Structures are given as structure tokens and as C-alpha cells.
Amino acid sequence: MQLLRRTDSATGYQAEESVWTLLGDEEEFSNRAESAIAISYTRYLAEPELWNARSAPWTVVIDPTAELLDVIPELLAREEILVAFPAYTDGRGYSHAATLRQHHGYKGGLIAIGDIRRDQLDFMRHSGFTAFEVTGNDSVADMLTSLGELEMPADHRLYSGAAL
Amino acid sequence: MYQYDEHDRALLKKRLAQFRDQTHRYLAGGLSADEYKQLRLRNGVYEQLHAPMLRVAIPYGMFTSDQMRSLAKVADEYDRGFGHMTTRQNMQFNWIPLERIPDALEELAEFQMHAIQTSGNCIRNITSDPLAGAIGDEIEDPRPWCELIRQWSTFHPEFNWLPRKFKIAVTGARNDRAAIEVHDIGLRLRHDDNGESVFDVWVGGGLGRTPVVGKLLREGLAGADLLTYLEATLRVYNRAGRRDNLYKARIKILVNALGIDAFREQVDAEWEVTRKTVRTLEGVDIDRMRGFFAKTLEPQNLVAVTPADSGQSPAYNGWLKQNTREHKVPGYRVVLISLKAALRPAGDITSEQMRLVADLADQYCDGDIRSTHDQNLVLAHVPVQHLKALWGALDALELAVPNIGTLADMIVCPGLDFCSLANATSISIWDQINERFDDLDYLHDLGDVKVRISGCMNACGHHHVADIGILGVDKKGVEWYQLTLGGRSTAGARIGQRIGPAVAKAEVAEAVDRILLTYTDLREEGETFVDTLDRVGLEPFKERVYAVAA
Ligand code: SF4
């Protein structure tokens, strides 16, 4: 999976290959024991001890129906969390990002994956996402063009987009 | 009136450039029709039967003479010389070619106008009381709060892809002219015992296929917490609102499914979070905003005009009585401009009329113009000595028909003539009723009887909350009309009841006539239509409507 990730550099974003391998809910994982894997939050909740004990990198994918008001500390200890957008018109992922950031004070990376479109990147960025899946819908160059189209001064009063 | 600062202007420019690029990509084949649809909707562009429709936002129904002139320019240069006022206080254009829309928007942007979030599943334009700041029953001017909500909701990153559209209305008066109980969120601004500004928050009202009156979510919300509380409510809806069925996606369905108490619990849990993370409004925020709307009118030492002013023509007196209202400051009157002249579809306004209204607003009202939920316009502060001249000028362009608040002041949706969702025409029914009831004396005698017409179940004509609601239905390719009685959108809102089987297209005015005759026969001194209906029940109306023609 290719990502466009925010950096500290002046250009702001950079394309890179993600370390994460997505593991389906039914998929065996033993043969990939050492790779960095991302499992669904549901799968995690079914056997939390198993995953908590894992020494190789792992994280979860938050899907739209996830309940995040009471999450477990292990989730918040992840360096990055993936949030799924099965359809770009489904806006639940934005609220999940806001909940992780605002409610839980999550400071790690938030990666938007799935049906990602260049015209939504600013809204995602303002909701707290730090990286976006490059899906082939749009080229990296186009994604970079769209990022920042609606940039606002950080202190601009009430426009919520400026809050982040 | 709120004045954009450099950031507002910059943001509007950026959005325009973005939309121009999106339209360009679509026309060049780089963006699919489906994806472009979602983007154009959020910029106020619909696909209608004949051409795209552009819906321009008029935030809380308030605009200026310059803005009106720029709308007139767009009507002339991009459309066919007219625009249409909507029930949400916006203006629509029906004939602008898609590729020219970005240019039209650029014209409007010069005058701080736009079409952002006037459609799509996001927070729509905020609506409010068109008589704000002018009328005596006002507790507090709602417009500064509306502007705060406008800024908060514009491009709110979290709420651009809600399950469905979301409409917020605010009133600050004792009489609700903003229909807050039939909105997704309705806000009633009032003062608590200490004189502090607080809001009663209603949630889950709405019309459409499932008409519901809103429920009281919270009483006495502190003004400082307005945005933290809205954010919490919207977040609960964004997460839990249904997305599997378009017709069950509005917040009213969620509120009904959970029950208002469980819904409130969820909002309160979320509010614990948003109170800490969303900006609490400070005194300076609201004071600064109030500064934009404050208006000092010197009381005029004139004999207050009374509707029966002697020595004036009956036509002028009729207009004064029907189309003007008492102003809170002596020596001024609130003037309603009727867009229901029967010559054009209800709510339509020509560019010539727009320019006239703009000029009159400059001359007599400091350039201040309002649009109303009933698809009319308002000049809110007219010194009484200018009323006669104003009347003469309005009358010359058919803008002074003394029918405000009468049966002829109908809300009529565009219907089959324009709308691709329609089952039946609305405008033909408006014509039919106008032809039948052309006697102004009779209309004045009937008093405030609201007739509203929708061309399909989506209820854009708000027929559910009319004394007489008319809904177009399609039966095997033939237009029929269903009638409902006794709806109301003011405080204590209620949904009209169906009177019986739908009537044929040619019979609608006859049926309305029979309903009105039943009312005038049975009404007791001082009773409104709803009073009489409540006292005698539906039956007498039903009997008369469905009696075989004598
Ligand atoms: S009520 Fe129906 S016909 Fe009328 S404008 Fe709305 S969607 Fe169109």
C-alpha cells in the first residue's frame, strides 16, 4: 500500500510504501509473523491478549461502525492507526478521527485508507489525518495539488477547519 | 450586516478556484459524473429537468442592495432574467449552463456571496427570522448567533459527509417566523432569569416523507456553549445516523429510533468531550458579532401611520394594512414585498424587480434587504414618511399586491416544471387557485389561511405545515392531489391531517373553495382556521369536499 504522508519538511508530504500489511478477518497470520500487520478493530477486540502480547509491529483498522468512546489503552499506544473509508461519501471516519484526537488525545499517526479522493484530503487533514492511501483514483501529483486548496490561517476564529 | 475580513475573502476565493478546477476536470473527463455530483452539490449546483440549478446562499435571509444587484446581473447575463426565492431564504437560478457557473459564482463572490453548502449532505445555510432587529416581539436579535453558526459550519471538516442534509434554524422572537420546530435543529434564543442569552434546542423536526415535529433536546443552553453543543449533537448524528437507506437517514429517524432521552444521553456524553475541545464562545466573540448587526434608529417624531390613514387611496391603505408591520421604533414600519403577484410563479423575481428593490432599499432602508421563509422580501426599517413613495414604486412593478399572509401568499415548490423528482406540477395549481380566488376582499376576510403546495413527497412546499396542504401524487401517469388540513410551523408546530382520497387536478381549486366555505360557515368570532378545525373536527370538511357536485 502506497501512502502520502505528512512530513516535517518544507514540501509537507511525501509518497512512500507503507509498512503495514492488511490482514483480513479470516486470514491466517502466522506466516507473516514478523511483518507489520494491521487487523480490524473487531478482530483485535475478539482476542486482545493475543495481539497485546505480539512483539512485532501491529495496529488496527477502524471501520465506520466502530465504537470508540471507550477504547483500551493498547489501542492508543499504537504508533499509527488506520481509519477505513469504504466509500468516500461515508463520513464516519472523520468523526472517528476527531474522537481519537480530541477525546483520547491520541498523538500518533492517523492514516486514511480505502476510497480516498483528492478533493477530500483537506477535510481529512483538518480532521486530524496525517497520511492518505494512494489508491490510483488520483496521482500523487494531483493529491499534492489538492492538499492545501482550502488552507486557512491556524488562528482563524471559528472556521472549524482551522482548529487543527 | 457581517462584513467579510481578508480571511473570509481569501477562503471564498480558494473555494471558487477549487470548484472551477473540479468543474474543469469533470468537463474534461477527468472526474466521473458521480464524484462531480457530490462536489457540485456542495457548491449549490443541482441537475434539474432542463438545466443545472444554482442555489445561492443568503445567510439567515439577510442581504444588501449591492448583493441584490449582483444577483440581478447574474440573472441577466447567465440566466433568463429572473431568480426564485426559496423557503430557506436562498435564491435559485434555473437556467445557467454548467460551464458558466464558476463565472457566475465569481461575480457573486465580489459581493461576499456564494453557494457553498446550499445542497448536499452537509450543514446547510442557516435560516432565521426575516424581521430580526426590527420587530417588537423580539427578545434578542438572532443574527449575530447565526453568523457564528455559519462560520462554525462552513467547511466543518467533520461534517461534510453526513448521512443526509442538515438544516438549522434560529429564532429570537416570541413568535417563531423561522419554523424552528420542523428543522433538524431548531434554536430558540431567549434570556434566562439573569438576563443571559440562552437557547432552547429542538432536534429531529422535519418534513419530507416522514413529517415530524422536533423534540426538546435541551432547555436553557448557555450561549457560550452553543457551538460545543452543536458539535456534540452533529457528531452523534454523523456516527449513528442511518446510511443504508436514503429515506431513513435524517436525524429525525435516529432521534425517534433511540427515543429523545437516550439520544440526549449520547449527546451529553459527547458534549463532555466537545466542551473541552471546541471553542467556547467568549463574551468578546458575541459582542464583536453583535457590533455588525447593531443598528440605531432615532425614533421619529411623526404621527404613527395607521392602516386607516384618512385621505389616502384605498389601494394604498390596503397595502399598508396587509403588507406592512409595526416596527419596534416609532416612526418606522417593516415593509413586506410580495412575490406572489399571480403573474409569475410564487417566489419568482425578475432582474428588473431585483434592481428596483435594491434601489428602494438604498433610498429608504440603508440598503438592508431580507428574504423570508414564505418566499417574499422585506425592507425592515422604512421611515413612515416614505411609505407612500415606496408603495408607488413597488406597485409599478407588481410588487405591492396586498396579499401578504393571505391565501394567495402560498408557498409553492418548483414541481414538475423544473424538478426532476416531481410527481406533479405545482405551478399550475398555484395558477388555478389564484384564478379562483382573485377577490382580495374575500382573501382579507378569510384572514391568515396558509396554503402550500409540494409536487412530491419531499415536501419542499412545506404542505405538511399549512392550514391547507396540497401534495402532488402520480397515479398511473396522471397528476392527482392529496389535501391535508390543520398543519402549522409556528410554536406548537403540528403536521396536517389527510382529509381523504386525492382529488383530480382540475378539481383542486374547487376542493380548496369547499374547505374555505366550510370554515367561513362554521367559524365563530375570532377563530382561526385551525381553531375551527380543532373544534368541529375533520368530518364537516370531508363531507363538503367529497359531496357530489350539486
Ligand atoms: S417537493 Fe418534490 S417536486 Fe417539489 S421541489 Fe421538492 S422534490 Fe421537487
XYZ file of C-alpha atoms and ligand atoms in Angstrom:
722
model
C 0.000 0.000 0.000
C 1.358 3.370 -1.015
C 0.837 6.366 1.245
C 1.124 10.094 1.032
C 2.445 11.039 4.412
C 2.888 14.356 6.150
C 6.486 15.204 6.901
C 8.255 17.942 8.748
C 9.925 19.073 5.554
C 9.026 22.219 3.682
C 7.252 20.350 0.899
C 4.926 18.941 3.537
C 4.099 15.489 2.130
C 5.934 12.609 0.707
C 4.905 9.407 -1.014
C 6.205 6.169 0.424
C 5.468 2.484 0.669
C 3.539 1.720 3.836
C 4.983 -0.762 6.308
C 1.527 -2.085 7.052
C 0.148 -5.257 5.580
C -3.608 -5.511 5.897
C -4.766 -8.814 7.289
C -8.352 -9.842 6.527
C -10.537 -11.087 9.378
C -10.401 -14.661 8.130
C -6.760 -14.615 7.095
C -4.139 -16.667 8.937
C -1.347 -14.502 10.168
C 1.298 -16.935 11.379
C 3.126 -16.930 8.058
C 3.586 -13.203 8.296
C 4.547 -13.268 11.902
C 7.346 -10.802 11.535
C 5.775 -8.227 9.242
C 3.939 -5.162 10.459
C 0.294 -6.065 10.230
C -2.942 -4.203 10.523
C -6.022 -6.075 11.666
C -9.582 -4.900 12.011
C -10.501 -3.421 15.350
C -13.184 -6.087 15.605
C -10.595 -8.823 15.223
C -8.470 -7.158 17.841
C -11.383 -7.000 20.287
C -12.073 -10.703 19.819
C -8.609 -11.691 21.122
C -6.946 -8.662 22.664
C -4.443 -10.684 24.746
C -3.082 -12.369 21.658
C -2.314 -9.056 19.994
C -1.164 -7.259 23.067
C 1.474 -9.940 23.533
C 2.738 -9.663 19.987
C 6.254 -8.328 19.747
C 6.301 -7.465 16.031
C 4.562 -4.213 14.987
C 0.797 -4.314 14.710
C -2.040 -1.868 14.549
C -5.755 -1.784 13.845
C -8.071 -0.563 11.146
C -11.056 1.386 12.437
C -14.097 0.763 10.304
C -17.126 3.070 10.105
C -19.224 1.180 12.639
C -16.546 1.140 15.350
C -17.385 2.362 18.849
C -14.525 4.483 20.084
C -15.762 6.311 23.138
C -14.299 3.655 25.457
C -11.165 2.284 23.880
C -8.411 0.328 25.553
C -5.038 1.890 26.316
C -3.267 -0.569 23.988
C -5.014 0.952 21.047
C -3.834 4.403 21.965
C -0.297 3.088 22.331
C -0.161 2.294 18.582
C 2.254 4.441 16.673
C -0.229 4.689 13.842
C -3.903 3.860 13.462
C -5.660 3.221 10.161
C -9.187 4.517 9.562
C -11.170 2.946 6.737
C -13.351 4.784 4.264
C -15.149 2.033 2.341
C -16.888 4.812 0.380
C -15.755 8.419 0.287
C -19.333 9.540 0.869
C -19.393 7.789 4.252
C -18.226 10.464 6.676
C -17.992 8.411 9.856
C -14.225 8.137 9.649
C -13.943 11.901 10.180
C -15.740 11.610 13.495
C -13.591 8.621 14.466
C -10.504 10.709 13.835
C -11.945 13.570 15.853
C -12.790 11.183 18.699
C -9.307 9.705 18.769
C -7.668 13.102 18.660
C -9.981 15.113 20.875
C -11.462 12.621 23.272
C -8.498 10.320 23.736
C -5.761 12.795 22.975
C -4.214 10.360 20.521
C -0.999 11.838 19.157
C 0.177 9.135 16.757
C -0.320 8.929 13.006
C -3.793 8.600 11.515
C -3.909 7.011 8.098
C -6.990 7.263 5.889
C -7.366 4.198 3.708
C -9.946 2.952 1.249
C -11.890 5.153 -1.129
C -9.665 8.203 -0.844
C -10.216 11.102 -3.240
C -8.072 14.165 -3.747
C -10.975 16.561 -3.192
C -11.470 15.309 0.358
C -7.882 15.498 1.521
C -8.180 18.938 3.106
C -11.184 17.844 5.130
C -9.317 14.744 6.260
C -6.233 16.720 7.151
C -8.315 19.123 9.198
C -9.942 16.226 10.999
C -6.565 15.003 12.179
C -5.329 12.611 9.477
C -1.610 12.627 8.783
C -1.419 10.194 5.854
C -3.597 9.064 2.963
C -3.641 5.920 0.920
C -2.658 6.434 -2.702
C -5.256 4.326 -4.436
C -4.924 5.048 -8.120
C -8.039 7.225 -8.107
C -5.680 10.162 -8.288
C -1.985 10.532 -8.950
C 0.342 11.607 -6.190
C 0.900 14.872 -8.048
C -2.844 15.563 -8.138
C -3.201 14.710 -4.481
C -0.438 17.147 -3.667
C -2.154 19.839 -5.724
C -5.396 19.371 -3.842
C -3.818 19.370 -0.415
C -3.945 22.871 0.963
C -6.514 24.192 -1.519
C -8.639 25.354 1.380
C -5.792 26.140 3.733
C -6.748 28.559 6.486
C -4.647 30.534 8.923
C -4.310 28.456 12.050
C -5.826 31.047 14.321
C -8.713 31.926 12.119
C -11.550 32.407 14.562
C -14.346 29.927 14.252
C -13.952 28.134 10.986
C -13.599 24.686 12.377
C -11.195 23.577 9.719
C -8.630 25.889 11.226
C -8.831 24.221 14.605
C -6.234 21.595 13.745
C -24.548 43.043 8.469
C -21.465 40.898 8.872
C -18.529 42.146 6.786
C -16.043 39.646 5.434
C -12.487 40.183 6.541
C -9.438 39.316 4.463
C -9.525 35.692 5.635
C -13.154 35.244 4.668
C -12.442 36.722 1.261
C -9.357 34.572 0.801
C -11.239 31.449 1.758
C -14.052 32.210 -0.665
C -11.506 32.735 -3.448
C -9.833 29.441 -2.693
C -13.105 27.606 -2.717
C -14.036 29.175 -6.024
C -10.719 28.201 -7.581
C -11.182 24.675 -6.268
C -14.677 24.376 -7.715
C -13.605 25.860 -11.030
C -10.916 23.218 -11.225
C -13.342 20.454 -10.273
C -15.802 21.579 -12.961
C -12.992 21.769 -15.469
C -11.834 18.262 -14.576
C -15.365 16.960 -14.961
C -15.940 18.613 -18.320
C -12.555 17.315 -19.490
C -13.490 13.781 -18.483
C -11.098 13.549 -15.544
C -13.793 13.331 -12.884
C -16.706 10.894 -13.007
C -20.267 12.214 -13.074
C -20.950 10.572 -9.710
C -17.992 12.119 -7.988
C -18.536 15.510 -9.560
C -22.157 15.370 -8.458
C -21.130 15.212 -4.815
C -18.735 18.099 -5.291
C -21.107 20.326 -7.227
C -23.912 19.718 -4.725
C -21.698 21.144 -2.002
C -21.357 24.178 -4.216
C -25.096 24.602 -4.699
C -25.390 23.063 -8.163
C -28.207 20.607 -8.889
C -29.098 18.791 -12.043
C -32.701 19.735 -12.879
C -35.024 18.686 -15.679
C -33.848 21.209 -18.245
C -30.609 22.678 -16.979
C -28.457 22.848 -13.861
C -29.888 24.853 -10.999
C -27.687 27.102 -8.901
C -28.779 27.840 -5.358
C -27.111 30.924 -3.935
C -26.898 31.203 -0.157
C -28.436 34.168 1.583
C -27.194 33.548 5.125
C -30.113 33.875 7.529
C -32.064 35.669 4.828
C -30.127 38.904 5.052
C -28.536 40.692 2.135
C -27.714 44.132 0.817
C -28.697 46.230 -2.160
C -25.290 45.589 -3.764
C -25.724 41.874 -3.366
C -29.192 42.099 -4.873
C -27.768 43.955 -7.877
C -25.151 41.292 -8.368
C -27.901 38.671 -8.290
C -29.752 40.717 -10.919
C -26.620 40.781 -13.030
C -26.298 37.019 -12.801
C -29.985 36.669 -13.706
C -29.476 38.775 -16.823
C -26.103 37.629 -18.003
C -26.182 33.959 -17.082
C -29.840 33.044 -16.691
C -33.103 34.146 -18.293
C -33.600 37.354 -16.408
C -35.133 36.062 -13.209
C -34.421 34.209 -9.990
C -36.510 32.280 -7.499
C -36.648 32.761 -3.730
C -36.689 29.512 -1.785
C -38.326 28.613 1.524
C -34.855 28.529 3.046
C -34.333 32.173 2.183
C -31.929 31.437 -0.676
C -32.104 32.422 -4.333
C -32.118 29.874 -7.136
C -31.303 30.221 -10.801
C -32.711 27.629 -13.136
C -31.036 28.076 -16.467
C -27.308 28.641 -16.100
C -25.171 26.372 -18.303
C -22.858 24.293 -16.146
C -19.648 25.554 -17.683
C -20.635 29.147 -16.849
C -21.464 28.525 -13.210
C -17.945 29.197 -11.909
C -18.025 32.597 -13.648
C -21.423 33.391 -12.170
C -20.084 32.451 -8.752
C -17.115 34.714 -9.297
C -19.433 37.649 -9.965
C -21.258 36.895 -6.735
C -18.071 36.410 -4.740
C -17.203 40.058 -5.402
C -20.091 40.846 -3.110
C -19.422 38.198 -0.481
C -21.990 35.782 -1.865
C -21.573 32.106 -2.632
C -23.439 28.839 -2.990
C -21.408 26.818 -0.510
C -23.299 24.080 1.332
C -26.675 25.053 -0.100
C -27.128 21.400 -1.055
C -25.525 18.034 -0.370
C -25.398 16.013 2.831
C -23.828 18.681 4.968
C -24.879 21.554 7.208
C -26.946 23.866 5.038
C -27.448 27.595 5.093
C -28.669 28.808 8.487
C -32.157 30.294 8.391
C -33.714 32.754 10.775
C -36.327 35.405 11.420
C -36.586 37.782 8.438
C -37.854 40.535 10.736
C -34.857 40.300 13.083
C -33.778 43.562 14.624
C -36.969 45.320 13.585
C -39.937 43.695 15.187
C -41.360 44.355 18.640
C -41.792 40.743 19.744
C -38.059 40.109 19.580
C -36.254 39.083 22.755
C -32.808 39.211 21.187
C -31.510 39.625 17.655
C -30.605 36.106 16.466
C -28.350 37.194 13.594
C -25.038 37.507 15.484
C -25.524 33.918 16.665
C -26.492 32.826 13.167
C -23.248 34.248 11.838
C -21.273 32.395 14.498
C -23.001 29.175 13.462
C -22.371 29.980 9.812
C -18.649 30.309 10.417
C -18.521 27.181 12.521
C -20.425 25.086 9.982
C -18.774 26.367 6.798
C -16.286 23.697 5.676
C -16.561 21.961 9.028
C -14.170 19.118 8.213
C -16.003 16.511 10.220
C -19.493 17.184 8.891
C -19.122 17.424 5.135
C -20.358 13.861 4.614
C -23.280 13.455 6.967
C -25.835 10.698 6.471
C -28.150 13.337 4.991
C -28.666 17.085 4.721
C -28.846 19.073 7.930
C -30.839 22.243 8.463
C -30.556 24.625 11.386
C -32.969 27.484 12.104
C -32.800 30.150 14.806
C -35.422 32.478 16.221
C -35.059 35.140 18.882
C -38.658 36.289 18.985
C -41.808 35.307 20.813
C -43.496 34.460 17.527
C -41.493 31.935 15.584
C -41.118 33.044 11.971
C -38.325 30.570 11.252
C -40.287 27.311 11.751
C -37.652 26.016 14.164
C -39.703 23.008 15.261
C -39.577 21.492 11.800
C -35.802 21.685 11.401
C -33.072 19.151 12.127
C -32.012 21.534 14.860
C -34.146 24.472 15.908
C -32.792 27.079 18.297
C -34.930 29.403 20.334
C -32.880 32.281 21.721
C -34.211 33.833 24.908
C -32.999 35.325 28.171
C -32.772 33.439 31.439
C -33.677 34.874 34.832
C -30.367 36.714 34.959
C -30.877 38.239 31.559
C -28.225 35.992 29.967
C -28.677 34.736 26.408
C -29.654 31.060 26.404
C -31.012 28.623 23.829
C -33.750 26.055 23.902
C -32.600 23.371 21.481
C -35.077 21.352 19.410
C -33.970 18.345 17.452
C -35.319 15.968 14.840
C -38.050 18.030 13.268
C -38.541 17.931 9.543
C -40.967 17.497 6.691
C -40.355 15.294 3.687
C -41.724 11.745 3.596
C -41.832 11.389 7.331
C -43.026 14.706 8.724
C -42.119 15.070 12.390
C -42.267 17.898 14.879
C -38.949 18.369 16.680
C -38.386 17.380 20.286
C -36.906 19.476 23.029
C -33.318 18.330 23.473
C -32.067 20.884 25.924
C -33.515 23.889 27.673
C -31.548 26.978 28.588
C -28.222 26.109 26.924
C -25.750 28.880 27.748
C -24.869 30.996 24.721
C -21.168 30.346 25.351
C -21.783 26.642 24.757
C -23.730 26.975 21.541
C -21.001 25.605 19.295
C -19.736 22.945 21.706
C -23.265 21.593 21.965
C -23.978 21.715 18.238
C -20.706 19.903 17.613
C -21.650 17.155 20.058
C -25.098 16.732 18.515
C -23.758 16.596 14.988
C -21.079 14.075 15.970
C -23.635 11.719 17.452
C -25.677 12.017 14.284
C -22.692 11.601 11.974
C -21.689 8.395 13.745
C -25.065 6.834 14.399
C -27.403 8.186 11.717
C -28.500 5.571 9.202
C -26.631 5.365 5.948
C -28.254 2.279 4.494
C -31.463 3.944 3.400
C -31.724 7.424 1.967
C -35.217 7.848 3.313
C -34.267 6.936 6.848
C -31.097 8.946 7.102
C -32.290 12.242 8.561
C -31.614 12.903 12.238
C -35.337 12.683 12.994
C -35.254 8.943 12.282
C -32.319 8.455 14.652
C -33.977 10.506 17.384
C -37.188 8.530 17.014
C -35.384 5.193 16.974
C -33.368 5.922 20.116
C -36.003 7.984 21.875
C -35.219 11.558 22.850
C -33.867 10.587 26.288
C -31.345 8.072 25.004
C -30.377 10.466 22.244
C -29.821 13.204 24.821
C -27.608 10.878 26.872
C -25.401 10.265 23.867
C -25.184 13.959 23.122
C -24.323 14.717 26.729
C -21.556 12.099 26.731
C -20.125 13.644 23.594
C -20.596 17.127 24.992
C -18.203 16.248 27.812
C -15.586 15.949 25.075
C -16.517 18.878 22.878
C -16.754 21.258 25.813
C -13.049 20.745 26.285
C -12.015 20.740 22.651
C -14.339 23.029 20.742
C -14.118 26.726 21.180
C -16.384 28.024 23.924
C -17.733 31.376 22.827
C -16.339 34.244 24.802
C -18.103 37.475 25.528
C -15.855 39.206 23.012
C -16.863 36.817 20.226
C -20.500 37.559 20.589
C -20.021 41.244 21.348
C -17.893 41.661 18.279
C -20.520 39.874 16.221
C -23.322 41.949 17.695
C -21.449 45.026 16.560
C -22.016 44.036 12.936
C -25.759 43.941 13.341
C -26.429 46.755 15.785
C -28.485 49.493 14.262
C -29.537 52.669 15.968
C -32.697 54.158 14.639
C -33.708 57.515 16.017
C -37.373 57.449 16.945
C -39.131 59.752 14.538
C -41.389 62.377 15.860
C -44.176 61.641 13.485
C -47.739 60.662 13.903
C -47.625 56.926 13.599
C -49.337 55.837 10.425
C -52.358 53.727 10.954
C -53.674 51.413 8.316
C -56.810 53.507 8.022
C -54.919 56.706 7.258
C -57.533 59.104 6.029
C -57.254 60.879 2.752
C -55.242 58.100 1.129
C -56.273 55.857 -1.706
C -57.919 52.573 -0.746
C -55.241 50.714 -2.674
C -52.502 52.317 -0.588
C -54.407 51.732 2.622
C -54.994 48.120 1.722
C -51.279 47.648 1.153
C -50.382 49.440 4.368
C -52.686 47.204 6.341
C -51.744 43.938 4.693
C -48.097 44.302 3.702
C -46.523 46.362 6.477
C -45.930 45.633 10.154
C -45.326 47.702 13.209
C -41.656 48.488 13.823
C -40.206 48.419 17.307
C -39.066 52.028 16.877
C -41.810 54.643 16.488
C -41.800 56.326 13.120
C -40.675 53.261 11.147
C -42.507 50.370 9.549
C -41.486 46.938 8.386
C -42.455 46.509 4.726
C -43.074 43.113 3.176
C -42.653 42.873 -0.563
C -44.973 40.320 -2.066
C -43.557 37.981 -4.701
C -46.973 36.414 -5.155
C -48.455 38.611 -7.844
C -50.092 35.703 -9.678
C -48.376 36.754 -12.908
C -45.316 34.674 -12.225
C -44.683 31.520 -10.240
C -44.689 32.180 -6.487
C -41.331 33.450 -5.296
C -40.009 34.369 -8.744
C -38.428 37.772 -9.135
C -37.223 39.423 -12.356
C -33.901 41.208 -12.628
C -35.785 44.470 -13.138
C -37.615 43.916 -9.866
C -34.371 42.979 -8.136
C -32.793 46.272 -9.209
C -35.835 48.220 -8.134
C -35.842 46.597 -4.719
C -32.108 47.317 -4.420
C -32.630 50.980 -5.284
C -35.547 51.310 -2.897
C -33.548 49.627 -0.168
C -30.795 52.189 -0.707
C -33.249 55.041 -0.678
C -35.372 54.053 2.280
C -33.729 51.282 4.243
C -29.972 51.702 4.333
C -29.556 49.010 1.714
C -30.912 46.296 4.032
C -32.980 43.552 2.349
C -34.323 40.298 3.798
C -35.781 37.178 2.269
C -38.492 35.235 4.050
C -39.387 31.609 4.559
C -42.649 32.397 2.707
C -40.695 33.387 -0.420
C -41.193 37.132 -0.082
C -38.823 40.043 0.618
C -38.621 42.577 3.424
C -37.429 46.147 3.841
C -37.097 46.145 7.577
C -36.733 49.787 8.595
C -38.701 52.229 6.453
C -39.375 55.713 7.853
C -43.113 56.280 7.688
C -42.895 59.459 5.645
C -41.516 57.431 2.732
C -44.144 54.732 2.725
C -46.323 56.344 0.113
C -43.466 56.805 -2.327
C -42.219 53.303 -1.650
C -45.658 51.879 -2.280
C -45.947 53.743 -5.582
C -42.602 52.433 -6.790
C -43.319 48.851 -5.741
C -46.789 48.967 -7.240
C -45.424 49.973 -10.622
C -43.597 46.630 -10.833
C -46.361 44.459 -9.334
C -44.573 44.165 -6.010
C -47.291 45.719 -3.867
C -50.170 43.277 -4.213
C -51.727 43.426 -0.735
C -51.765 39.705 -0.178
C -49.106 39.015 2.475
C -50.417 36.447 4.926
C -53.491 35.700 2.830
C -54.435 32.588 0.959
C -52.641 33.986 -2.104
C -49.363 34.105 -0.167
C -48.780 30.444 -0.950
C -45.532 28.540 -0.723
C -45.163 26.651 -3.977
C -42.305 24.321 -4.866
C -40.987 24.291 -8.466
C -42.729 20.966 -9.152
C -42.796 19.167 -12.479
C -41.987 22.308 -14.454
C -38.415 22.244 -13.177
C -37.774 19.498 -10.691
C -36.627 16.048 -11.733
C -38.081 14.418 -8.623
C -41.602 15.768 -9.094
C -44.729 13.666 -9.420
C -46.948 16.531 -10.436
C -46.970 20.215 -11.286
C -47.221 22.772 -8.506
C -47.241 25.986 -10.513
C -50.393 25.020 -12.421
C -52.182 24.515 -9.111
C -50.950 27.904 -7.913
C -52.400 29.406 -11.118
C -55.663 27.535 -10.684
C -56.112 28.714 -7.104
C -55.140 32.266 -7.992
C -57.695 32.340 -10.768
C -60.420 31.101 -8.491
C -59.616 33.412 -5.595
C -58.945 36.730 -7.221
C -61.179 38.743 -4.900
C -58.866 40.455 -2.429
C -61.718 41.388 -0.112
C -62.602 37.744 0.268
C -58.954 36.898 0.940
C -58.747 39.585 3.599
C -61.949 38.315 5.176
C -60.517 34.793 5.333
C -57.540 36.118 7.250
C -54.298 34.224 7.628
C -55.021 30.897 5.937
C -51.877 29.248 4.682
C -51.972 27.179 1.515
C -48.828 25.344 0.475
C -48.114 23.130 -2.490
C -45.488 20.399 -2.993
C -45.010 18.472 -6.212
C -43.920 15.278 -4.449
C -43.373 13.662 -1.069
C -40.145 15.560 -0.496
C -42.365 18.387 0.651
C -40.251 21.360 -0.411
C -43.503 23.339 -0.474
C -43.967 22.589 3.239
C -47.511 21.382 2.674
C -47.473 19.407 5.959
C -47.403 22.600 7.987
C -50.087 24.549 6.135
C -53.716 25.144 7.047
C -54.423 23.598 3.663
C -51.615 21.459 2.294
C -51.618 20.221 -1.283
C -49.374 17.348 -2.344
C -48.996 16.211 -5.935
C -49.081 12.451 -6.477
C -48.731 10.386 -9.574
C -51.326 7.715 -10.268
C -50.511 5.761 -13.392
C -49.071 8.791 -15.107
C -51.896 11.117 -14.096
C -51.477 14.005 -11.649
C -53.617 13.848 -8.515
C -53.504 15.966 -5.406
C -53.797 14.976 -1.793
C -55.107 17.512 0.712
C -54.113 17.892 4.350
C -55.641 20.253 6.877
C -54.507 21.914 10.077
C -50.709 21.899 9.896
C -48.671 24.650 11.479
C -44.979 25.564 11.635
C -45.065 28.205 14.341
C -44.665 27.441 18.062
C -46.586 24.267 18.868
C -45.905 23.030 15.352
C -48.080 20.223 14.044
C -48.447 18.137 10.937
C -51.614 18.415 8.850
C -54.075 15.514 8.665
C -55.121 13.961 5.394
C -58.692 14.744 4.568
C -59.379 11.796 2.260
C -58.622 10.445 -1.211
C -56.649 12.608 -3.616
C -58.601 14.887 -5.946
C -58.165 15.255 -9.688
C -56.019 18.069 -10.995
C -58.942 20.073 -12.342
C -60.741 19.836 -9.003
C -58.127 21.280 -6.665
C -59.366 24.875 -6.534
C -62.927 23.614 -6.124
C -61.865 21.468 -3.173
C -59.986 24.389 -1.591
C -63.074 26.546 -2.110
C -65.253 23.992 -0.334
C -62.818 23.746 2.559
C -62.849 27.514 2.943
C -66.626 27.712 2.737
C -66.869 25.124 5.476
C -64.549 27.258 7.562
C -66.400 30.529 6.973
C -69.760 28.849 7.622
C -68.656 27.245 10.866
C -66.124 29.662 12.326
C -67.001 31.543 15.463
C -65.950 35.084 16.195
C -62.179 35.417 16.186
C -61.438 31.792 15.305
C -58.544 30.953 13.023
C -58.787 28.114 10.535
C -57.051 25.726 12.908
C -59.264 26.787 15.835
C -62.374 25.944 13.857
C -60.895 22.693 12.591
C -59.971 21.655 16.131
C -63.425 22.460 17.419
C -65.521 20.813 14.705
C -63.106 18.110 13.541
C -62.267 16.944 10.054
C -65.681 15.488 9.264
C -67.609 18.589 8.116
C -64.734 19.487 5.794
C -64.597 15.997 4.432
C -68.313 15.836 3.807
C -68.296 19.018 1.838
C -65.203 18.274 -0.224
C -66.367 14.840 -1.256
C -70.061 15.682 -1.685
C -71.055 15.075 -5.274
C -71.118 18.415 -7.000
C -74.576 19.892 -6.611
S -41.435 18.852 -3.340
Fe -40.762 17.385 -4.842
S -41.357 18.325 -6.769
Fe -41.353 19.937 -5.304
S -39.310 20.804 -5.445
Fe -39.299 19.314 -3.788
S -38.536 17.485 -4.756
Fe -39.220 18.833 -6.408
